Each structure stands twice: as C-alpha cells, then as structure tokens.
Amino acid sequence: MPDAVTTMSHNWAFAVFLLGVFGLIAFMLGLSSLLGSKAWGRSKNDPFESGMLPVGSARLRLSAKFYLVAMLFVIFDVEALFLFAWAVSVRESGWAGLIEATVFIAILLAGLVYLWRIGALDWAPEGRRNRQAKLKQ
C-alpha cells in the first residue's frame, strides 16, 4: 500500500508542477500582450540588422554544396564524439573495444574516400578545374 501512496504523491507533485509551468507561460504571454507596443507603421515592419538597412532580397540562391558540406561536417563531427566516448572508456572496453573502434574508423575512412572519389568535396566547378589542370601542364 505504501507504493500506491508514494506514486500518488509523485503524480500530484508532477501535476502541480505542470500547472505552475502553464500558469507561468500564460502569465508571461498575457503580460507581454498587455504591456507590449501596439504601434504599426511601414518602418516598424522593416527588418533591422545591426544598424544596416536591408538591400535587395533575402531570398539568396545558394549552391547545394554548402548544404552538402554542412551535412558532412555534422556526420563526421558526431562520429568524432563517438570516438571521444570510446577513448574515455578504452581501459574498460579492452581488446574488443579496440577492434570495434578500428572497424568504426575504417568505415569512416571508406566513407571519406568514397566522398572524395565522387567529387563531393570539390568546391570548384568542372570548367575551372579543367582550366587549372591545363595550366599546370
């Protein structure tokens, strides 16, 4: 029976916590809507960044290479975190951990070589690369 009493007290404590959170959210939103500025105007709706007025459109067309490199960075960065975690527990993992980390690094290296071979890491367009290759000869 004591388990039911403690469970019920934990549930009530959580319910009071949630009620407090939602009450605080409602209070902050209500107060900001009451005290906030209601003035509208053409210059009020313009974006303002570091004292510079906007010039041109915000719709810039970027190459897909930027997104590709960002995704590759995130992937390899997360994998570096896995290797850091392995390095922290290297003594506990023993030889099995060393073999697993070696296989993991080999897979990473194979993926990097594959990306390099298909040209995913080349920034220059093919025309410029061909001109540079001709200049080197």
GROMACS .gro file of N, CA and C in nm:
model
  411
    1MET      N    1   0.080  -0.120   0.000
    1MET     CA    2   0.000   0.000   0.000
    1MET      C    3   0.085   0.128   0.000
    2PRO      N    4   0.201   0.126   0.066
    2PRO     CA    5   0.282   0.249   0.065
    2PRO      C    6   0.326   0.287  -0.077
    3ASP      N    7   0.339   0.189  -0.166
    3ASP     CA    8   0.379   0.221  -0.302
    3ASP      C    9   0.272   0.303  -0.372
    4ALA      N   10   0.147   0.273  -0.349
    4ALA     CA   11   0.038   0.348  -0.411
    4ALA      C   12   0.034   0.491  -0.357
    5VAL      N   13   0.062   0.509  -0.229
    5VAL     CA   14   0.061   0.642  -0.168
    5VAL      C   15   0.176   0.726  -0.223
    6THR      N   16   0.295   0.668  -0.234
    6THR     CA   17   0.409   0.744  -0.288
    6THR      C   18   0.390   0.774  -0.435
    7THR      N   19   0.333   0.680  -0.509
    7THR     CA   20   0.307   0.704  -0.651
    7THR      C   21   0.207   0.816  -0.668
    8MET      N   22   0.102   0.816  -0.586
    8MET     CA   23   0.001   0.920  -0.594
    8MET      C   24   0.060   1.056  -0.558
    9SER      N   25   0.148   1.060  -0.458
    9SER     CA   26   0.208   1.188  -0.419
    9SER      C   27   0.301   1.240  -0.527
   10HIS      N   28   0.374   1.149  -0.595
   10HIS     CA   29   0.459   1.190  -0.706
   10HIS      C   30   0.374   1.243  -0.821
   11ASN      N   31   0.263   1.177  -0.848
   11ASN     CA   32   0.175   1.223  -0.956
   11ASN      C   33   0.116   1.360  -0.924
   12TRP      N   34   0.076   1.382  -0.799
   12TRP     CA   35   0.023   1.513  -0.761
   12TRP      C   36   0.131   1.620  -0.771
   13ALA      N   37   0.252   1.585  -0.731
   13ALA     CA   38   0.361   1.682  -0.740
   13ALA      C   39   0.388   1.719  -0.886
   14PHE      N   40   0.383   1.620  -0.974
   14PHE     CA   41   0.405   1.646  -1.117
   14PHE      C   42   0.290   1.730  -1.173
   15ALA      N   43   0.168   1.702  -1.131
   15ALA     CA   44   0.053   1.779  -1.178
   15ALA      C   45   0.063   1.923  -1.131
   16VAL      N   46   0.105   1.947  -1.007
   16VAL     CA   47   0.123   2.083  -0.958
   16VAL      C   48   0.234   2.153  -1.036
   17PHE      N   49   0.341   2.082  -1.066
   17PHE     CA   50   0.450   2.138  -1.146
   17PHE      C   51   0.400   2.180  -1.283
   18LEU      N   52   0.326   2.092  -1.352
   18LEU     CA   53   0.272   2.125  -1.485
   18LEU      C   54   0.176   2.243  -1.478
   19LEU      N   55   0.093   2.248  -1.376
   19LEU     CA   56   0.002   2.360  -1.359
   19LEU      C   57   0.080   2.490  -1.338
   20GLY      N   58   0.186   2.485  -1.261
   20GLY     CA   59   0.271   2.603  -1.242
   20GLY      C   60   0.337   2.647  -1.370
   21VAL      N   61   0.386   2.552  -1.450
   21VAL     CA   62   0.452   2.586  -1.577
   21VAL      C   63   0.353   2.653  -1.671
   22PHE      N   64   0.236   2.593  -1.689
   22PHE     CA   65   0.138   2.652  -1.780
   22PHE      C   66   0.085   2.786  -1.726
   23GLY      N   67   0.074   2.799  -1.596
   23GLY     CA   68   0.035   2.927  -1.538
   23GLY      C   69   0.138   3.035  -1.564
   24LEU      N   70   0.266   3.000  -1.550
   24LEU     CA   71   0.374   3.095  -1.577
   24LEU      C   72   0.376   3.135  -1.724
   25ILE      N   73   0.356   3.039  -1.813
   25ILE     CA   74   0.352   3.069  -1.957
   25ILE      C   75   0.237   3.163  -1.988
   26ALA      N   76   0.118   3.134  -1.933
   26ALA     CA   77   0.002   3.220  -1.957
   26ALA      C   78   0.025   3.360  -1.901
   27PHE      N   79   0.086   3.369  -1.783
   27PHE     CA   80   0.115   3.498  -1.723
   27PHE      C   81   0.211   3.580  -1.809
   28MET      N   82   0.319   3.518  -1.855
   28MET     CA   83   0.419   3.589  -1.936
   28MET      C   84   0.360   3.633  -2.070
   29LEU      N   85   0.283   3.547  -2.136
   29LEU     CA   86   0.222   3.585  -2.263
   29LEU      C   87   0.118   3.695  -2.244
   30GLY      N   88   0.038   3.684  -2.141
   30GLY     CA   89  -0.063   3.786  -2.115
   30GLY      C   90  -0.002   3.920  -2.080
   31LEU      N   91   0.102   3.920  -1.996
   31LEU     CA   92   0.167   4.044  -1.958
   31LEU      C   93   0.235   4.110  -2.077
   32SER      N   94   0.300   4.031  -2.162
   32SER     CA   95   0.365   4.091  -2.279
   32SER      C   96   0.264   4.146  -2.378
   33SER      N   97   0.147   4.084  -2.390
   33SER     CA   98   0.047   4.137  -2.482
   33SER      C   99  -0.017   4.264  -2.425
   34LEU      N  100  -0.028   4.274  -2.293
   34LEU     CA  101  -0.083   4.396  -2.233
   34LEU      C  102   0.016   4.512  -2.235
   35LEU      N  103   0.142   4.485  -2.206
   35LEU     CA  104   0.242   4.591  -2.195
   35LEU      C  105   0.316   4.618  -2.325
   36GLY      N  106   0.302   4.532  -2.424
   36GLY     CA  107   0.375   4.547  -2.549
   36GLY      C  108   0.323   4.661  -2.633
   37SER      N  109   0.407   4.706  -2.724
   37SER     CA  110   0.372   4.816  -2.813
   37SER      C  111   0.272   4.769  -2.918
   38LYS      N  112   0.178   4.856  -2.947
   38LYS     CA  113   0.076   4.823  -3.046
   38LYS      C  114   0.089   4.912  -3.171
   39ALA      N  115   0.192   4.993  -3.177
   39ALA     CA  116   0.210   5.086  -3.289
   39ALA      C  117   0.250   5.010  -3.415
   40TRP      N  118   0.190   5.047  -3.528
   40TRP     CA  119   0.221   4.988  -3.656
   40TRP      C  120   0.267   5.098  -3.751
   41GLY      N  121   0.353   5.063  -3.841
   41GLY     CA  122   0.400   5.159  -3.940
   41GLY      C  123   0.488   5.090  -4.040
   42ARG      N  124   0.513   5.160  -4.150
   42ARG     CA  125   0.594   5.099  -4.256
   42ARG      C  126   0.736   5.071  -4.207
   43SER      N  127   0.794   5.164  -4.134
   43SER     CA  128   0.931   5.143  -4.087
   43SER      C  129   0.937   5.044  -3.970
   44LYS      N  130   0.827   5.026  -3.899
   44LYS     CA  131   0.825   4.928  -3.789
   44LYS      C  132   0.832   4.786  -3.842
   45ASN      N  133   0.780   4.762  -3.962
   45ASN     CA  134   0.777   4.628  -4.017
   45ASN      C  135   0.901   4.593  -4.098
   46ASP      N  136   0.990   4.689  -4.120
   46ASP     CA  137   1.113   4.661  -4.195
   46ASP      C  138   1.212   4.587  -4.106
   47PRO      N  139   1.285   4.491  -4.162
   47PRO     CA  140   1.388   4.424  -4.082
   47PRO      C  141   1.503   4.521  -4.054
   48PHE      N  142   1.563   4.508  -3.938
   48PHE     CA  143   1.672   4.596  -3.896
   48PHE      C  144   1.780   4.509  -3.835
   49GLU      N  145   1.897   4.511  -3.895
   49GLU     CA  146   2.005   4.424  -3.850
   49GLU      C  147   2.131   4.505  -3.831
   50SER      N  148   2.172   4.523  -3.710
   50SER     CA  149   2.298   4.588  -3.674
   50SER      C  150   2.311   4.728  -3.734
   51GLY      N  151   2.204   4.802  -3.740
   51GLY     CA  152   2.210   4.938  -3.789
   51GLY      C  153   2.214   4.952  -3.939
   52MET      N  154   2.207   4.842  -4.012
   52MET     CA  155   2.213   4.847  -4.158
   52MET      C  156   2.073   4.827  -4.215
   53LEU      N  157   2.035   4.912  -4.307
   53LEU     CA  158   1.908   4.893  -4.374
   53LEU      C  159   1.921   4.780  -4.475
   54PRO      N  160   1.817   4.702  -4.494
   54PRO     CA  161   1.826   4.590  -4.588
   54PRO      C  162   1.838   4.638  -4.733
   55VAL      N  163   1.920   4.567  -4.809
   55VAL     CA  164   1.939   4.596  -4.950
   55VAL      C  165   1.914   4.468  -5.027
   56GLY      N  166   1.825   4.472  -5.122
   56GLY     CA  167   1.797   4.354  -5.202
   56GLY      C  168   1.703   4.258  -5.131
   57SER      N  169   1.696   4.140  -5.186
   57SER     CA  170   1.606   4.038  -5.133
   57SER      C  171   1.678   3.946  -5.035
   58ALA      N  172   1.603   3.890  -4.944
   58ALA     CA  173   1.659   3.794  -4.850
   58ALA      C  174   1.662   3.654  -4.910
   59ARG      N  175   1.607   3.637  -5.026
   59ARG     CA  176   1.599   3.507  -5.092
   59ARG      C  177   1.724   3.485  -5.179
   60LEU      N  178   1.833   3.447  -5.114
   60LEU     CA  179   1.957   3.420  -5.186
   60LEU      C  180   1.958   3.275  -5.234
   61ARG      N  181   2.007   3.255  -5.352
   61ARG     CA  182   2.019   3.120  -5.405
   61ARG      C  183   2.161   3.071  -5.374
   62LEU      N  184   2.168   2.969  -5.293
   62LEU     CA  185   2.297   2.912  -5.256
   62LEU      C  186   2.314   2.777  -5.324
   63SER      N  187   2.436   2.744  -5.348
   63SER     CA  188   2.467   2.616  -5.408
   63SER      C  189   2.437   2.503  -5.309
   64ALA      N  190   2.401   2.389  -5.363
   64ALA     CA  191   2.374   2.273  -5.278
   64ALA      C  192   2.502   2.224  -5.210
   65LYS      N  193   2.617   2.265  -5.261
   65LYS     CA  194   2.744   2.225  -5.199
   65LYS      C  195   2.753   2.272  -5.054
   66PHE      N  196   2.699   2.390  -5.025
   66PHE     CA  197   2.704   2.440  -4.889
   66PHE      C  198   2.629   2.346  -4.795
   67TYR      N  199   2.512   2.302  -4.836
   67TYR     CA  200   2.433   2.212  -4.753
   67TYR      C  201   2.499   2.076  -4.742
   68LEU      N  202   2.558   2.030  -4.851
   68LEU     CA  203   2.627   1.901  -4.850
   68LEU      C  204   2.744   1.903  -4.753
   69VAL      N  205   2.824   2.009  -4.759
   69VAL     CA  206   2.938   2.018  -4.669
   69VAL      C  207   2.892   2.031  -4.524
   70ALA      N  208   2.783   2.103  -4.501
   70ALA     CA  209   2.731   2.116  -4.364
   70ALA      C  210   2.686   1.980  -4.311
   71MET      N  211   2.618   1.901  -4.395
   71MET     CA  212   2.575   1.768  -4.352
   71MET      C  213   2.694   1.677  -4.327
   72LEU      N  214   2.794   1.683  -4.413
   72LEU     CA  215   2.913   1.600  -4.392
   72LEU      C  216   2.984   1.640  -4.264
   73PHE      N  217   2.991   1.770  -4.236
   73PHE     CA  218   3.054   1.815  -4.113
   73PHE      C  219   2.980   1.760  -3.992
   74VAL      N  220   2.849   1.768  -3.992
   74VAL     CA  221   2.771   1.719  -3.878
   74VAL      C  222   2.791   1.569  -3.861
   75ILE      N  223   2.788   1.495  -3.972
   75ILE     CA  224   2.804   1.350  -3.964
   75ILE      C  225   2.941   1.314  -3.905
   76PHE      N  226   3.048   1.373  -3.959
   76PHE     CA  227   3.180   1.337  -3.911
   76PHE      C  228   3.207   1.394  -3.772
   77ASP      N  229   3.143   1.504  -3.737
   77ASP     CA  230   3.159   1.559  -3.603
   77ASP      C  231   3.095   1.469  -3.499
   78VAL      N  232   2.976   1.418  -3.527
   78VAL     CA  233   2.910   1.326  -3.434
   78VAL      C  234   2.991   1.198  -3.420
   79GLU      N  235   3.048   1.151  -3.527
   79GLU     CA  236   3.130   1.031  -3.519
   79GLU      C  237   3.257   1.056  -3.440
   80ALA      N  238   3.309   1.177  -3.444
   80ALA     CA  239   3.424   1.211  -3.360
   80ALA      C  240   3.385   1.207  -3.213
   81LEU      N  241   3.261   1.245  -3.182
   81LEU     CA  242   3.214   1.234  -3.044
   81LEU      C  243   3.206   1.089  -2.998
   82PHE      N  244   3.166   1.000  -3.088
   82PHE     CA  245   3.164   0.858  -3.053
   82PHE      C  246   3.305   0.809  -3.023
   83LEU      N  247   3.402   0.853  -3.101
   83LEU     CA  248   3.540   0.812  -3.076
   83LEU      C  249   3.592   0.871  -2.945
   84PHE      N  250   3.549   0.992  -2.912
   84PHE     CA  251   3.589   1.050  -2.783
   84PHE      C  252   3.533   0.968  -2.667
   85ALA      N  253   3.408   0.927  -2.679
   85ALA     CA  254   3.349   0.843  -2.574
   85ALA      C  255   3.423   0.710  -2.563
   86TRP      N  256   3.465   0.656  -2.676
   86TRP     CA  257   3.542   0.531  -2.672
   86TRP      C  258   3.677   0.556  -2.604
   87ALA      N  259   3.740   0.670  -2.633
   87ALA     CA  260   3.871   0.699  -2.574
   87ALA      C  261   3.862   0.715  -2.423
   88VAL      N  262   3.750   0.762  -2.374
   88VAL     CA  263   3.733   0.777  -2.229
   88VAL      C  264   3.724   0.641  -2.162
   89SER      N  265   3.661   0.545  -2.229
   89SER     CA  266   3.641   0.413  -2.168
   89SER      C  267   3.729   0.306  -2.233
   90VAL      N  268   3.846   0.343  -2.281
   90VAL     CA  269   3.930   0.248  -2.353
   90VAL      C  270   3.978   0.134  -2.262
   91ARG      N  271   4.004   0.161  -2.137
   91ARG     CA  272   4.055   0.056  -2.047
   91ARG      C  273   3.946  -0.046  -2.014
   92GLU      N  274   3.823   0.002  -2.001
   92GLU     CA  275   3.713  -0.089  -1.969
   92GLU      C  276   3.671  -0.173  -2.089
   93SER      N  277   3.688  -0.120  -2.209
   93SER     CA  278   3.640  -0.192  -2.328
   93SER      C  279   3.738  -0.299  -2.375
   94GLY      N  280   3.864  -0.283  -2.342
   94GLY     CA  281   3.963  -0.387  -2.374
   94GLY      C  282   3.987  -0.403  -2.524
   95TRP      N  283   4.031  -0.526  -2.559
   95TRP     CA  284   4.064  -0.554  -2.699
   95TRP      C  285   3.941  -0.552  -2.789
   96ALA      N  286   3.829  -0.595  -2.737
   96ALA     CA  287   3.706  -0.594  -2.817
   96ALA      C  288   3.670  -0.450  -2.856
   97GLY      N  289   3.686  -0.357  -2.762
   97GLY     CA  290   3.659  -0.216  -2.790
   97GLY      C  291   3.756  -0.159  -2.891
   98LEU      N  292   3.883  -0.201  -2.882
   98LEU     CA  293   3.983  -0.155  -2.979
   98LEU      C  294   3.949  -0.203  -3.119
   99ILE      N  295   3.909  -0.328  -3.131
   99ILE     CA  296   3.872  -0.383  -3.262
   99ILE      C  297   3.749  -0.312  -3.316
  100GLU      N  298   3.650  -0.288  -3.232
  100GLU     CA  299   3.530  -0.218  -3.276
  100GLU      C  300   3.562  -0.076  -3.319
  101ALA      N  301   3.648  -0.006  -3.245
  101ALA     CA  302   3.686   0.130  -3.283
  101ALA      C  303   3.764   0.130  -3.413
  102THR      N  304   3.848   0.029  -3.434
  102THR     CA  305   3.924   0.020  -3.560
  102THR      C  306   3.829  -0.003  -3.678
  103VAL      N  307   3.731  -0.089  -3.661
  103VAL     CA  308   3.632  -0.111  -3.767
  103VAL      C  309   3.553   0.018  -3.792
  104PHE      N  310   3.516   0.087  -3.686
  104PHE     CA  311   3.443   0.213  -3.698
  104PHE      C  312   3.524   0.317  -3.776
  105ILE      N  313   3.652   0.330  -3.743
  105ILE     CA  314   3.739   0.425  -3.813
  105ILE      C  315   3.758   0.383  -3.957
  106ALA      N  316   3.770   0.253  -3.984
  106ALA     CA  317   3.784   0.205  -4.122
  106ALA      C  318   3.660   0.238  -4.204
  107ILE      N  319   3.541   0.223  -4.145
  107ILE     CA  320   3.418   0.258  -4.216
  107ILE      C  321   3.414   0.408  -4.243
  108LEU      N  322   3.454   0.488  -4.144
  108LEU     CA  323   3.459   0.633  -4.165
  108LEU      C  324   3.557   0.670  -4.276
  109LEU      N  325   3.672   0.607  -4.275
  109LEU     CA  326   3.771   0.635  -4.378
  109LEU      C  327   3.722   0.592  -4.515
  110ALA      N  328   3.654   0.478  -4.524
  110ALA     CA  329   3.597   0.434  -4.651
  110ALA      C  330   3.492   0.533  -4.701
  111GLY      N  331   3.409   0.585  -4.610
  111GLY     CA  332   3.310   0.685  -4.649
  111GLY      C  333   3.374   0.813  -4.696
  112LEU      N  334   3.481   0.856  -4.630
  112LEU     CA  335   3.551   0.977  -4.672
  112LEU      C  336   3.618   0.959  -4.807
  113VAL      N  337   3.679   0.843  -4.829
  113VAL     CA  338   3.741   0.816  -4.960
  113VAL      C  339   3.634   0.812  -5.069
  114TYR      N  340   3.518   0.753  -5.040
  114TYR     CA  341   3.409   0.749  -5.137
  114TYR      C  342   3.363   0.891  -5.171
  115LEU      N  343   3.345   0.976  -5.070
  115LEU     CA  344   3.303   1.113  -5.096
  115LEU      C  345   3.407   1.189  -5.176
  116TRP      N  346   3.533   1.164  -5.149
  116TRP     CA  347   3.640   1.231  -5.223
  116TRP      C  348   3.642   1.184  -5.368
  117ARG      N  349   3.621   1.054  -5.390
  117ARG     CA  350   3.625   0.998  -5.526
  117ARG      C  351   3.509   1.046  -5.613
  118ILE      N  352   3.390   1.064  -5.555
  118ILE     CA  353   3.277   1.109  -5.636
  118ILE      C  354   3.276   1.260  -5.653
  119GLY      N  355   3.368   1.330  -5.587
  119GLY     CA  356   3.379   1.475  -5.605
  119GLY      C  357   3.292   1.556  -5.512
  120ALA      N  358   3.242   1.497  -5.405
  120ALA     CA  359   3.158   1.571  -5.313
  120ALA      C  360   3.237   1.675  -5.235
  121LEU      N  361   3.367   1.662  -5.228
  121LEU     CA  362   3.450   1.756  -5.154
  121LEU      C  363   3.515   1.860  -5.243
  122ASP      N  364   3.490   1.856  -5.375
  122ASP     CA  365   3.546   1.953  -5.468
  122ASP      C  366   3.457   2.076  -5.473
  123TRP      N  367   3.516   2.192  -5.449
  123TRP     CA  368   3.438   2.316  -5.450
  123TRP      C  369   3.431   2.377  -5.588
  124ALA      N  370   3.536   2.362  -5.664
  124ALA     CA  371   3.543   2.430  -5.794
  124ALA      C  372   3.456   2.359  -5.897
  125PRO      N  373   3.389   2.436  -5.984
  125PRO     CA  374   3.315   2.373  -6.094
  125PRO      C  375   3.411   2.302  -6.189
  126GLU      N  376   3.357   2.210  -6.268
  126GLU     CA  377   3.443   2.130  -6.356
  126GLU      C  378   3.518   2.215  -6.456
  127GLY      N  379   3.456   2.319  -6.509
  127GLY     CA  380   3.524   2.406  -6.606
  127GLY      C  381   3.648   2.470  -6.549
  128ARG      N  382   3.638   2.520  -6.428
  128ARG     CA  383   3.753   2.583  -6.365
  128ARG      C  384   3.860   2.480  -6.330
  129ARG      N  385   3.818   2.361  -6.289
  129ARG     CA  386   3.915   2.255  -6.259
  129ARG      C  387   3.991   2.214  -6.385
  130ASN      N  388   3.918   2.205  -6.498
  130ASN     CA  389   3.984   2.168  -6.624
  130ASN      C  390   4.082   2.274  -6.666
  131ARG      N  391   4.048   2.402  -6.650
  131ARG     CA  392   4.142   2.510  -6.685
  131ARG      C  393   4.265   2.505  -6.597
  132GLN      N  394   4.245   2.479  -6.466
  132GLN     CA  395   4.359   2.473  -6.378
  132GLN      C  396   4.449   2.354  -6.411
  133ALA      N  397   4.388   2.242  -6.450
  133ALA     CA  398   4.468   2.125  -6.488
  133ALA      C  399   4.548   2.156  -6.613
  134LYS      N  400   4.492   2.229  -6.709
  134LYS     CA  401   4.564   2.264  -6.831
  134LYS      C  402   4.677   2.360  -6.800
  135LEU      N  403   4.656   2.452  -6.708
  135LEU     CA  404   4.761   2.547  -6.672
  135LEU      C  405   4.879   2.478  -6.603
  136LYS      N  406   4.853   2.373  -6.528
  136LYS     CA  407   4.959   2.301  -6.460
  136LYS      C  408   5.046   2.220  -6.554
  137GLN      N  409   4.991   2.185  -6.670
  137GLN     CA  410   5.067   2.101  -6.762
  137GLN      C  411   5.167   2.179  -6.839
   0.00000   0.00000   0.00000
